Coordinates of C-alpha atoms in Angstrom, one line a residue:
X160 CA 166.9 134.4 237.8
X161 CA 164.2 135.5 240.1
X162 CA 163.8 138.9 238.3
X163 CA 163.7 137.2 234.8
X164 CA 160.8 134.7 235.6
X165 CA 159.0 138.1 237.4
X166 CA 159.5 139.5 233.9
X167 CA 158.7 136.3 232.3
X168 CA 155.5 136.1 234.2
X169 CA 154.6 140.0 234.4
X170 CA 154.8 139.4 230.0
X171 CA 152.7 136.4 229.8
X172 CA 150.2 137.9 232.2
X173 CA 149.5 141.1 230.6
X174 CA 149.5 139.6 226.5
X175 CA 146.6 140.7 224.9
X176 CA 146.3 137.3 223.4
X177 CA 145.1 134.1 225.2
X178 CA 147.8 131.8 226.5
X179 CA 148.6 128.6 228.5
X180 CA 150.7 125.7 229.1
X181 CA 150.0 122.2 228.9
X182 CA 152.0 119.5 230.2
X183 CA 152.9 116.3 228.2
X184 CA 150.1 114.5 230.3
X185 CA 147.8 116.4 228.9
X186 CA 147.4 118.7 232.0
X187 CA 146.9 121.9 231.8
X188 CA 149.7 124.3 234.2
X189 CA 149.9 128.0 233.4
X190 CA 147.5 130.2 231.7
X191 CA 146.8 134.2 231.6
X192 CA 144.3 136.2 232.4
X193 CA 143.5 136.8 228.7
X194 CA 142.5 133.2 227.7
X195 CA 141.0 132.5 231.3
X196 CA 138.1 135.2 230.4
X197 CA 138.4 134.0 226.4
X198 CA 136.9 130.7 228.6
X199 CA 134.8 132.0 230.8
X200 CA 136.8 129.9 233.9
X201 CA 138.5 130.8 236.8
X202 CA 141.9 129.9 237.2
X203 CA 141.3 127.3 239.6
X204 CA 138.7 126.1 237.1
X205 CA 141.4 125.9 234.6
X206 CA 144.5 124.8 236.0
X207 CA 144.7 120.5 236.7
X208 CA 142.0 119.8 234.0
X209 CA 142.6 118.0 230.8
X210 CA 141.3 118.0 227.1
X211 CA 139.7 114.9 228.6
X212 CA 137.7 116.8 230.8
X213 CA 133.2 116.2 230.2
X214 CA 133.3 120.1 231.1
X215 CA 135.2 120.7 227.9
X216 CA 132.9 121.2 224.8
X217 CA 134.9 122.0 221.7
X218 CA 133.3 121.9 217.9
X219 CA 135.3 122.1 214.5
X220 CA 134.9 124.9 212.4
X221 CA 131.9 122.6 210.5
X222 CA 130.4 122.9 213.9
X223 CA 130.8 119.2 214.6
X224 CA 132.4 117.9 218.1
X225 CA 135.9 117.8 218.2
X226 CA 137.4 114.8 219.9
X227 CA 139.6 115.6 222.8
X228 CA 142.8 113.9 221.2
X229 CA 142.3 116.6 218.2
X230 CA 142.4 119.7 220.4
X231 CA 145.5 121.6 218.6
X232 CA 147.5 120.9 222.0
X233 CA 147.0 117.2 221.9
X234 CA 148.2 116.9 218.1
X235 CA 151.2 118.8 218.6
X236 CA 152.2 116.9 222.1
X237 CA 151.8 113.5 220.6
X238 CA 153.1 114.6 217.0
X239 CA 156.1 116.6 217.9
X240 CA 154.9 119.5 215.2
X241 CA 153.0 122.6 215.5
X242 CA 149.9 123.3 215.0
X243 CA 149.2 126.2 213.4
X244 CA 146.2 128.6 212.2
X245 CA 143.7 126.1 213.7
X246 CA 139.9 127.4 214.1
X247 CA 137.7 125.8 216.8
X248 CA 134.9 126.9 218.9
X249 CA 134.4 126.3 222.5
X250 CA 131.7 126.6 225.1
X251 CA 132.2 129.6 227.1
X252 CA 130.1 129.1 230.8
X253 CA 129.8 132.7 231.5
X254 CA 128.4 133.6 228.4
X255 CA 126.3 130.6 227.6
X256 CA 127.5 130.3 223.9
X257 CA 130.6 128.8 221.5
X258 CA 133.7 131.4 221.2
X259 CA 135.5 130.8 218.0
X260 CA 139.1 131.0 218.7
X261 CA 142.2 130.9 216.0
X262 CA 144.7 129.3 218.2
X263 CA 148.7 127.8 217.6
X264 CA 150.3 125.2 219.8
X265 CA 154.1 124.8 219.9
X266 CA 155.3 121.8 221.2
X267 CA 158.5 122.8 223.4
X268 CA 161.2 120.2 224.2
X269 CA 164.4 119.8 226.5
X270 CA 167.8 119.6 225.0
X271 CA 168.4 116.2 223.3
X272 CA 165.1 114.8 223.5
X273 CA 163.0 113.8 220.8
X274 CA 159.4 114.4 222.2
X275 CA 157.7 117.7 224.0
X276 CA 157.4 117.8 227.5
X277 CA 155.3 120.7 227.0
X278 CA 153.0 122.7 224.6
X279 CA 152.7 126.5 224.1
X280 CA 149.2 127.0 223.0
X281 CA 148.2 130.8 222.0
X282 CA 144.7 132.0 220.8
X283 CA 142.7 135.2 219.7
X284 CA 139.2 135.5 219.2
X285 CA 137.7 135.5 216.2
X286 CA 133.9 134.8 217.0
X287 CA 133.2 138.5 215.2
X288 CA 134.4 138.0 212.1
X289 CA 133.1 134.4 211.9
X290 CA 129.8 135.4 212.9
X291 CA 129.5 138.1 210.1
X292 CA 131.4 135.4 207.2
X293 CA 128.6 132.9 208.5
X294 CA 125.9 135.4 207.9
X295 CA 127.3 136.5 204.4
X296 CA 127.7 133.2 203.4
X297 CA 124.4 131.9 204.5
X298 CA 122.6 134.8 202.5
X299 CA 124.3 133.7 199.3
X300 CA 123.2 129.7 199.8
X301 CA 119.7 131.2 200.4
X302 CA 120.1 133.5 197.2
X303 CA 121.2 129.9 195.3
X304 CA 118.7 127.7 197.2
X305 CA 115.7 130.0 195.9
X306 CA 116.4 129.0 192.3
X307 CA 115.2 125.1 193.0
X308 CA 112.7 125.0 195.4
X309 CA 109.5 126.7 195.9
X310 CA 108.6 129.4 198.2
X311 CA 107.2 127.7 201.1
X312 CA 110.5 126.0 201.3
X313 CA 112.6 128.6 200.6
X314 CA 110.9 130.7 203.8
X315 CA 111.4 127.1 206.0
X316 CA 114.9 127.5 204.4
X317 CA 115.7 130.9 205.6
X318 CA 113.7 130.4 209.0
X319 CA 116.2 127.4 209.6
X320 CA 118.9 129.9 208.8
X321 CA 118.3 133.1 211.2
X322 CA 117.1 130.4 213.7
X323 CA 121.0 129.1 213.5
X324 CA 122.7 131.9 213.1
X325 CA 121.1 133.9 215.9
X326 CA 121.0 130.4 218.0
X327 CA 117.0 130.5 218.5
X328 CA 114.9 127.4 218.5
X329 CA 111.7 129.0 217.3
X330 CA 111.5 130.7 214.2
X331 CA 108.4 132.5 211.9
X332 CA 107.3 134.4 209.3
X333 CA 104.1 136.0 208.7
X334 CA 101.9 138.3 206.3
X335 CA 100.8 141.9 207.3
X336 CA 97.9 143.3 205.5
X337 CA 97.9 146.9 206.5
X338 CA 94.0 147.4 205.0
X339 CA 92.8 145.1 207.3
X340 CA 95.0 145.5 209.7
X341 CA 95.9 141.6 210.6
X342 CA 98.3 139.2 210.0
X343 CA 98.3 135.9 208.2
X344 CA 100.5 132.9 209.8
X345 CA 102.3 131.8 207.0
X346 CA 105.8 130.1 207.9
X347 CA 107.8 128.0 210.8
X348 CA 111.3 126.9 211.0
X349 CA 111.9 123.3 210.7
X350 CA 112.5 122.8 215.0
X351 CA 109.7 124.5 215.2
X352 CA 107.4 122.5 213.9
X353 CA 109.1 119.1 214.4
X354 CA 110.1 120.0 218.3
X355 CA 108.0 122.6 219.8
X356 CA 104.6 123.8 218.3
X357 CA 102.1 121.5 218.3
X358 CA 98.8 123.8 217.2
X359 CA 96.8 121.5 214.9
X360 CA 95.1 125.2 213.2
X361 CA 98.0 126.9 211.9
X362 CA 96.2 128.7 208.8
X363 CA 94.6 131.3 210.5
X364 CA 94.3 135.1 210.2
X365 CA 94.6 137.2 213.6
X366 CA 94.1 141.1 213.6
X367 CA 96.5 142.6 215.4
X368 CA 94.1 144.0 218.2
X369 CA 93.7 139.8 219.1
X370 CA 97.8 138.8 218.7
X371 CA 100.1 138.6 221.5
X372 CA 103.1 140.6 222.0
X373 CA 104.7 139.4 219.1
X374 CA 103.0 141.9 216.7
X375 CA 104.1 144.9 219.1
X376 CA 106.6 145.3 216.6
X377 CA 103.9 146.7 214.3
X378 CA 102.7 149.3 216.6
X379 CA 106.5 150.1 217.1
X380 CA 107.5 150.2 213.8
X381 CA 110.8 148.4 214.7
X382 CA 112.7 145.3 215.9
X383 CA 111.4 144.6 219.3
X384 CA 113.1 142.6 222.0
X385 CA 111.5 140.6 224.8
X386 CA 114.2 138.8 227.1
X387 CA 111.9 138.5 230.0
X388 CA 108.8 136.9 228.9
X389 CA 107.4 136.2 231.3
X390 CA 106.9 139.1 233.0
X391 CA 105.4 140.7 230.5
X392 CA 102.1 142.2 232.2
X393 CA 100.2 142.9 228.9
X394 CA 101.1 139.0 227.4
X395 CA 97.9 137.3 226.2
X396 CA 99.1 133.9 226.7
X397 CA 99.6 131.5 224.7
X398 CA 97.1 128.9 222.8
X399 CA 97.4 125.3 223.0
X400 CA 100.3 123.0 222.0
X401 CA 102.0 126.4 221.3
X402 CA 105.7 126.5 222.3
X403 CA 106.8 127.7 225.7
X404 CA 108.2 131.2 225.1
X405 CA 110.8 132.6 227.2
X406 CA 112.7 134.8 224.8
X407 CA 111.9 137.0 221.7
X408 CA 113.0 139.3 218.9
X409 CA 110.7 140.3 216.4
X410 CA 111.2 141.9 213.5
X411 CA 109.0 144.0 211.1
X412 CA 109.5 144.0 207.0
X413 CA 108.9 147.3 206.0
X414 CA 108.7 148.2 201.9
X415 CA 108.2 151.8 200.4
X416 CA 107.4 152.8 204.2
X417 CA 104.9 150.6 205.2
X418 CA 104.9 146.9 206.8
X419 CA 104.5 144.2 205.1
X420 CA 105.4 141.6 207.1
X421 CA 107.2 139.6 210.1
X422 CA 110.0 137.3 211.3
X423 CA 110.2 136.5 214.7
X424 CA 113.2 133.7 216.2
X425 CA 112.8 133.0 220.0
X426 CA 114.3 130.8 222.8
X427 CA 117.9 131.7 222.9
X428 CA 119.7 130.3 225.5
X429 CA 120.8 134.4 226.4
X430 CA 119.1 137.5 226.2
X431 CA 119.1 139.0 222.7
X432 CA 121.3 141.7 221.0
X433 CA 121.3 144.3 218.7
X434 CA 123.9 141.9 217.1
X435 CA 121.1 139.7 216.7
X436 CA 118.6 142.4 215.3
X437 CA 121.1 142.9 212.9
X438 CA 121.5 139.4 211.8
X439 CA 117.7 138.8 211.7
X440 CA 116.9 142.2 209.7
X441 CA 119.5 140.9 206.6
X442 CA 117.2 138.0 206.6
X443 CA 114.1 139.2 207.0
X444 CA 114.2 141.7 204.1
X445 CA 116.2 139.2 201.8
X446 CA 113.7 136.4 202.1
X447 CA 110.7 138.8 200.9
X448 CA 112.9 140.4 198.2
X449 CA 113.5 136.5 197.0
X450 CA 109.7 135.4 197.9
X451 CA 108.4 138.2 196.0
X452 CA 110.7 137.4 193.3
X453 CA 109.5 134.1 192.9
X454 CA 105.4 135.0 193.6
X455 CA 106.5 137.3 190.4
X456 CA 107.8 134.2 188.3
X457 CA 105.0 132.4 189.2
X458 CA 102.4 134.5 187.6
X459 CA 104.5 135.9 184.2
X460 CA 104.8 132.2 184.0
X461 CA 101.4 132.0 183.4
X462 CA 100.8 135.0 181.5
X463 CA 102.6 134.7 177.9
X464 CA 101.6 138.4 176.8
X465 CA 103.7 139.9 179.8
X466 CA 106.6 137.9 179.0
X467 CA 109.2 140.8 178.0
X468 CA 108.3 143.0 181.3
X469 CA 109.2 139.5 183.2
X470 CA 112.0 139.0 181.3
X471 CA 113.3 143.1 182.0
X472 CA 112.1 142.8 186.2
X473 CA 114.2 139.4 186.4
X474 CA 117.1 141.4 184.6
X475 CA 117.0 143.9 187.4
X476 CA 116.9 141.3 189.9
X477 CA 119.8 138.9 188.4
X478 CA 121.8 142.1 188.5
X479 CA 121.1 143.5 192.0
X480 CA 121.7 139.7 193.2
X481 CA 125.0 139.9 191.2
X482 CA 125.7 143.2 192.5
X483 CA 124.5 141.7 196.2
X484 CA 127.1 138.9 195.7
X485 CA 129.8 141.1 194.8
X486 CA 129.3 143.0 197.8
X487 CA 129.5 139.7 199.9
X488 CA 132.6 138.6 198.0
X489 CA 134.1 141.9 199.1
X490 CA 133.0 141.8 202.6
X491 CA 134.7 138.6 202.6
X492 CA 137.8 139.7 201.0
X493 CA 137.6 142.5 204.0
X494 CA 137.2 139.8 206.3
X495 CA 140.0 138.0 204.8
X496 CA 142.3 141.1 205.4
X497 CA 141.1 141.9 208.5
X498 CA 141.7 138.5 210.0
X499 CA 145.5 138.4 209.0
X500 CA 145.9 142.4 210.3
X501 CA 144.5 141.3 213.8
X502 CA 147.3 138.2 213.4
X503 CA 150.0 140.2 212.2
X504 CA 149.9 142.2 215.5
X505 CA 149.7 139.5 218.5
X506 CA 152.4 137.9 215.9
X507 CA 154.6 141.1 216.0
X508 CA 154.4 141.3 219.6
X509 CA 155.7 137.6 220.2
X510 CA 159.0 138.0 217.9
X511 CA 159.7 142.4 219.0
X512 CA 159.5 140.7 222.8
X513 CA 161.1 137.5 222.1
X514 CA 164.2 139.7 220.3
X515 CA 163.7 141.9 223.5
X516 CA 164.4 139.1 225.5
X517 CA 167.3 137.9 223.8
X518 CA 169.3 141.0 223.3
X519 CA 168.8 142.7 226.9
X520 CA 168.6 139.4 229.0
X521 CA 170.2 136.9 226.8
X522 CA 173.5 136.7 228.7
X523 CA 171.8 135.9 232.0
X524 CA 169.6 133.3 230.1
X525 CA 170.8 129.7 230.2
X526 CA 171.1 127.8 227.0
X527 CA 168.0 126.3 227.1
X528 CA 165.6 129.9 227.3
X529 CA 167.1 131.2 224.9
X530 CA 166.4 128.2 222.3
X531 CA 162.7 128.5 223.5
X532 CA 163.1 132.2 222.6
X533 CA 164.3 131.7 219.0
X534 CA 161.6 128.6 218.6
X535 CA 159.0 131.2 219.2
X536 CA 160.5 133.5 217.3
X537 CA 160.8 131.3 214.2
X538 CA 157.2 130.0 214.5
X539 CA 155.4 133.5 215.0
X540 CA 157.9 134.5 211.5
X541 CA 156.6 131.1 209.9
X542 CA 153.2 132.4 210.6
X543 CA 153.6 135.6 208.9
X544 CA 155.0 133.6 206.2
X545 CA 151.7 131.7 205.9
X546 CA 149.8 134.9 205.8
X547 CA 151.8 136.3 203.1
X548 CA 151.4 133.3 201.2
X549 CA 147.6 133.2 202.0
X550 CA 147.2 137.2 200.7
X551 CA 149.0 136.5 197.8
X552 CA 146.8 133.3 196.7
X553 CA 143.8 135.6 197.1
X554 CA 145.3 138.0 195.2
X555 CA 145.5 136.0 192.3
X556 CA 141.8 135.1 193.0
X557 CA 141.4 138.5 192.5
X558 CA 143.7 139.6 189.8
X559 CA 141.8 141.3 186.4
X560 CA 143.2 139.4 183.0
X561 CA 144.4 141.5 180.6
X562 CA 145.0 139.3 177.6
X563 CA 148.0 139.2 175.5
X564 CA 150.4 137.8 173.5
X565 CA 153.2 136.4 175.6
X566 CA 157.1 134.4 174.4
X567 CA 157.0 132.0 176.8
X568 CA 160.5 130.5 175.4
X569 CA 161.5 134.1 176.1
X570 CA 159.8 134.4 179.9
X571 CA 161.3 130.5 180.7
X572 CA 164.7 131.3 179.7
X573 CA 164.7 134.6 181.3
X574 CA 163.7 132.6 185.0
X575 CA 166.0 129.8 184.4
X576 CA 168.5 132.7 183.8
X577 CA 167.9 134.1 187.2
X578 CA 167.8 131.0 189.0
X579 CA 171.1 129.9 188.1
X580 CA 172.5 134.0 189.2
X581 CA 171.1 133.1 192.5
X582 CA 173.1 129.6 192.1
X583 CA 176.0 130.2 190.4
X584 CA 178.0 127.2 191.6
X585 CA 174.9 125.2 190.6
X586 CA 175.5 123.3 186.8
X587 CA 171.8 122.5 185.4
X588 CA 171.2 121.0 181.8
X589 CA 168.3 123.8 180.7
X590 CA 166.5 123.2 177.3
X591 CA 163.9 125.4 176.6
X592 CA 162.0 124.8 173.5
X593 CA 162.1 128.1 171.2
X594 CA 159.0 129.7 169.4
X595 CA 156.4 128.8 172.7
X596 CA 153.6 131.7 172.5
X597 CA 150.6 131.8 174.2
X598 CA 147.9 134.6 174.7
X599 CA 147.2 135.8 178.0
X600 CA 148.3 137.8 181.3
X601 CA 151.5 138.5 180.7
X602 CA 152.2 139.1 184.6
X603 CA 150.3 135.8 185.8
X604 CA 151.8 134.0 183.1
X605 CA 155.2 134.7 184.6
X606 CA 153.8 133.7 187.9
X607 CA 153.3 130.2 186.9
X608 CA 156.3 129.7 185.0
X609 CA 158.2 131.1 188.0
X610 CA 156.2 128.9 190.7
X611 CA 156.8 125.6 188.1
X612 CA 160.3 126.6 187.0
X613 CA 161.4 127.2 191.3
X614 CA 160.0 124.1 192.0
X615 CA 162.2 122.1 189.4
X616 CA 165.0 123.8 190.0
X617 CA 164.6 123.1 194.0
X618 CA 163.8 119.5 193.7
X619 CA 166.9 118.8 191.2
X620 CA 169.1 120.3 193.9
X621 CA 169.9 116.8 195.3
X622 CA 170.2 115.3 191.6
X623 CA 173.5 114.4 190.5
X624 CA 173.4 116.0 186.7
X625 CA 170.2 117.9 187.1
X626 CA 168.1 118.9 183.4
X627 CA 165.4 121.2 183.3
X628 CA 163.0 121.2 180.1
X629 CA 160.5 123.6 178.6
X630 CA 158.4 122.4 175.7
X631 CA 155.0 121.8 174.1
X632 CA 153.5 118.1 173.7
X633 CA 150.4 116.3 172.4
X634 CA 149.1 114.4 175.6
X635 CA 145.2 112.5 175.1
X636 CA 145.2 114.3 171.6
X637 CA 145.7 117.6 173.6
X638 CA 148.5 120.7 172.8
X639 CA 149.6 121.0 176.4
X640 CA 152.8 123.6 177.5
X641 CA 154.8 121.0 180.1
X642 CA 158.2 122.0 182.8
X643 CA 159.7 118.3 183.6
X644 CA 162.9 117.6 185.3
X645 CA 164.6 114.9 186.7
X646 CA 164.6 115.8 190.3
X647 CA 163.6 114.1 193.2
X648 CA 160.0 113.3 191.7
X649 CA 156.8 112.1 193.8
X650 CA 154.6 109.6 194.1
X651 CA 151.2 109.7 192.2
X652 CA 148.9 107.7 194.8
X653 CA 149.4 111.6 196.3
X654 CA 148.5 113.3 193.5
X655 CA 145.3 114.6 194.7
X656 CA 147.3 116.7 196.7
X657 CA 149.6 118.7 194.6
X658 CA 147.3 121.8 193.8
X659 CA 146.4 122.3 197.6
X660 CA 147.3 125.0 199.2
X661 CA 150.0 123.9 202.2
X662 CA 149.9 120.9 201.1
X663 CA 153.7 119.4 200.9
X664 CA 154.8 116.0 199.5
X665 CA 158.5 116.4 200.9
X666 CA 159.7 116.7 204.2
X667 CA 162.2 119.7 205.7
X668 CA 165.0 118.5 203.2
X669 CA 163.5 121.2 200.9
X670 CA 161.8 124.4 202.0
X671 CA 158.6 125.8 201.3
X672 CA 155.0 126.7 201.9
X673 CA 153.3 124.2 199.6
X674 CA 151.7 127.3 198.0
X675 CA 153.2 127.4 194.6
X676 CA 151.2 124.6 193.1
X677 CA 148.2 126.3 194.4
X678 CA 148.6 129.4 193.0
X679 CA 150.0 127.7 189.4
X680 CA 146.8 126.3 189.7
X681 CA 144.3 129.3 190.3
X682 CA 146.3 131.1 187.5
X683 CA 145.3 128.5 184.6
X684 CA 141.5 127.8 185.8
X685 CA 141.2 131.8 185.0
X686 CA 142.7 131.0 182.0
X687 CA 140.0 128.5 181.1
X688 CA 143.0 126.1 181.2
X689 CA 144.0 123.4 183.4
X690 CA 147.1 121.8 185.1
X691 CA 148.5 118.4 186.1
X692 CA 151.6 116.7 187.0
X693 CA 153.2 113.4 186.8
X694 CA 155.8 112.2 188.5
X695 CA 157.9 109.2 190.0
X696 CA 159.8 109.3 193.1
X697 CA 163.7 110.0 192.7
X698 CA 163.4 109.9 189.2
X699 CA 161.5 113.3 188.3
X700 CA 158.6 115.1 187.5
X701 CA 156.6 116.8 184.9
X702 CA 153.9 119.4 185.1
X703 CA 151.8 120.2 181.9
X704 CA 149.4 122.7 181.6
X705 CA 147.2 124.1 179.1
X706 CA 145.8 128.3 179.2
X707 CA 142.3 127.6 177.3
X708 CA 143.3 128.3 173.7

């Protein structure tokens, strides 16, 4: 037994993914070197503390605080479930900034009891792909926000954006004119103003031989990054009320090769990166493409007689923002991918080592290792479930509709047929009502009837004489398609809940993802249709949809 815990130990020390223990009074007992530098903690640091602990500082994924009794480790100790897939960020010392994590917590119990002694908590960081979604979507709500709000706004708008995403407290943007070789103040971030500067003469125009060090990135010609202020020997200090500077990055707008103007964020809590100059370049180039965009509308506004060339420039522009949103879309589709590759593997790893475990040691195991074996096991395999089932909701997202005309007596009969194969022992009253066309996607079509059509015939498995119908109906002066049955039902005060993914209004005495519904109801909105279901529990349920003519 010595050996096995060695090996036991030697595997959880060396996992690429962050790991620990927490005891059932919230105390935390074993962790690995992988999570302790995911932390930035030492393992003294770590072991003996609590999610109670004032050290902790965790945020939700909407960047609020997350109360210590809904860490993932905490829900699943008190709840007896797991926690899966959760997202969470949390303060790392050593770095000085929020990780984003993607961790799971299995509750682990001993034989015959009903609540964990223990939780299993893994995690894998995720703070580079969150960062890049963040900055994706925060350049499409700029994109949107420009269409309602004038420019000044729309820069404050985009300051407080780069300011957040690059965790700055001091943000600006200002006009070079290259004639006269000086630069126009023209914009602040919202902190800014509100916290830090307090200069009473803000419309002013400085030529660049008079500015600080903030316009070196003209001489440069690129991003330039101060982490030292103060030290700076050629700094011309500062004027009054102006904000304490101890950090900056600024960045020069350059169009057809020359400058034209500058956005600067400062005041990070740690020095600045070429992550960051990234970040702040996407920024600083969309905001003038949209500013100048809108300084454009302004003016053909008030110019009648050039009213077709504004109407052919904003044609461009609508399309390269459509073409700029498609890219994002994709990027986030990428991201999307990529996230549930980099789970797959640490997911892999658990069940190959867990099998490992089982087949070369599971004689010398006792009873109760061995069930902790095939508990991890079956969770990492419920997570790749999950993924699968996430992957293939996108990919209905995603799917191009190629219209035609579809039986759908023909495709329900055909499914009801293969159901009862599967369950030949099974004897289920199917009526399915004949001449049902509709026009289409043939493929997604199927998808639905087959997602509507497993459903009934899993929740009529308990049912005495089970029925299954197909049919059309007039509902609210509306042709609606409907699947009823007379199955084990649901009750409508959780209605809201049916076409959410993973959402499940049964417990484990029928299977599933609660993903079906979900994707039923992805494939009629691109139809132009739409789907709901009424139901009463033990007595049935019935799901109509319509595919938008």
């Amino acid at each position: 037994m010595g050996d096995d815990a060695a090996k036991y130990h030697a595997l959880f020390d060396r996992m690429a993914q962050g790991a620990f223990f927490q005891s059932a009074d919230g105390a935390l007992t074993d962790v690995n070197p992988a999570a302790l530098e995911m932390f930035g903690l030492t393992r003294d640091e770590f072991l003996g503390r609590t999610s109670m602990n004032p050290d902790w500082r965790v945020i939700a994924e909407d960047g609020s605080e997350l109360p210590p009794e809904l860490h993932p480790s905490m829900v699943a100790l008190k709840s007896g479930r797991p926690v899966l897939d959760f997202v969470a960020g949390v303060f790392n010392p050593q770095k000085r900034h929020f990780c984003w994590f993607n961790l799971n917590a299995i509750p682990m119990f001993h034989p015959g009891e009903s609540s964990p002694y223990q939780v299993f908590v893994t995690m894998h960081d995720i703070s580079c792909h969150k960062r890049l979604n963040d900055i994706h979507l925060s350049r499409i709500n700029l994109m949107q926000y420009a269409d309602a709000h004038t420019l000044e706004e729309l820069m404050v708008e985009a300051l407080d954006e780069v300011e957040r995403l690059t965790e700055s407290s001091i943000g600006f943007y200002h006009l070079f004119d290259a004639a006269s070789k000086s630069v126009e103040l023209r914009a602040w971030s919202t902190n800014t103003l509100q916290r830090f500067c307090g200069i009473e003469d803000r419309d002013r125009h400085y030529s660049i031989d008079q500015a600080g060090v903030w316009v070196d990135c003209l001489h440069l010609g690129k991003a330039t990054i101060y982490n030292d202020y103060e030290r700076l020997r050629h700094r011309k200090g500062l004027p009054a009320g102006h904000a304490p500077v101890v950090r900056i990055l600024v960045m020069p707008v350059k169009r057809n090769g020359e400058v034209v103007a500058i956005l600067g964020v400062g005041n990070k809590a740690t020095d600045y990166t070429e992550a960051d100059v990234r970040t702040v370049t996407l920024f600083a180039d969309l905001t003038w493409d949209v500013a100048q965009q809108k300084q454009m509308q302004n003016r053909l506004l008030a110019k009648t007689e050039e009213l077709k060339q504004a109407n052919e420039f904003l044609e461009q522009r609508v399309s390269q923002r459509t073409a700029d949103l498609q890219a994002a879309i994709r990027e986030r589709e990428s991201f999307s991918y990529s996230v549930s590759h980099d789970l797959r593997a640490p997911l892999r790893h658990i069940s190959s080592y867990s099998s490992i475990l089982i087949e070369e040691y599971g004689q010398a195991l006792p009873y109760e290792a061995r069930t902790y074996l095939d508990r991890m096991r079956g969770a990492a395999n419920q997570m790749g479930a999950l993924i699968d089932h996430l992957l293939e909701l996108s990919k209905v997202a995603r799917a191009p509709i190629l219209p035609e005309p579809v039986d759908l007596s023909a495709a329900a009969a055909a499914i009801l047929q293969m159901l009862q194969e599967t369950e030949p022992h099974r004897l289920v009253c199917q009526e399915v009502e004949p001449g049902l066309t509709v026009h289409g996607d043939a493929h997604l079509i199927n998808q639905l009837l087959g997602n509507l059509l497993g459903n009934a015939w899993k929740y009529t498995s308990k049912t005495p004489f089970p029925r299954i119908a197909v049919g059309k109906s007039t509902v609210s002066g509306e042709e609606a398609f409907f699947v009823t049955d007379n199955g084990a039902g649901f009750d409508m005060s959780y209605r809201g809940k049916l076409f959410k993914p993973f959402e499940r209004l049964h417990g484990s005495e029928f299977d599933g993802m609660g993903i079906g519904l979900a994707t039923s109801h992805q494939i009629v909105e691109r139809h132009g249709g739409r789907i709901w279901g009424e139901g009463t529990v033990g007595k049935g349920a019935t799901f109509y949809f319509t595919l938008g003519g």
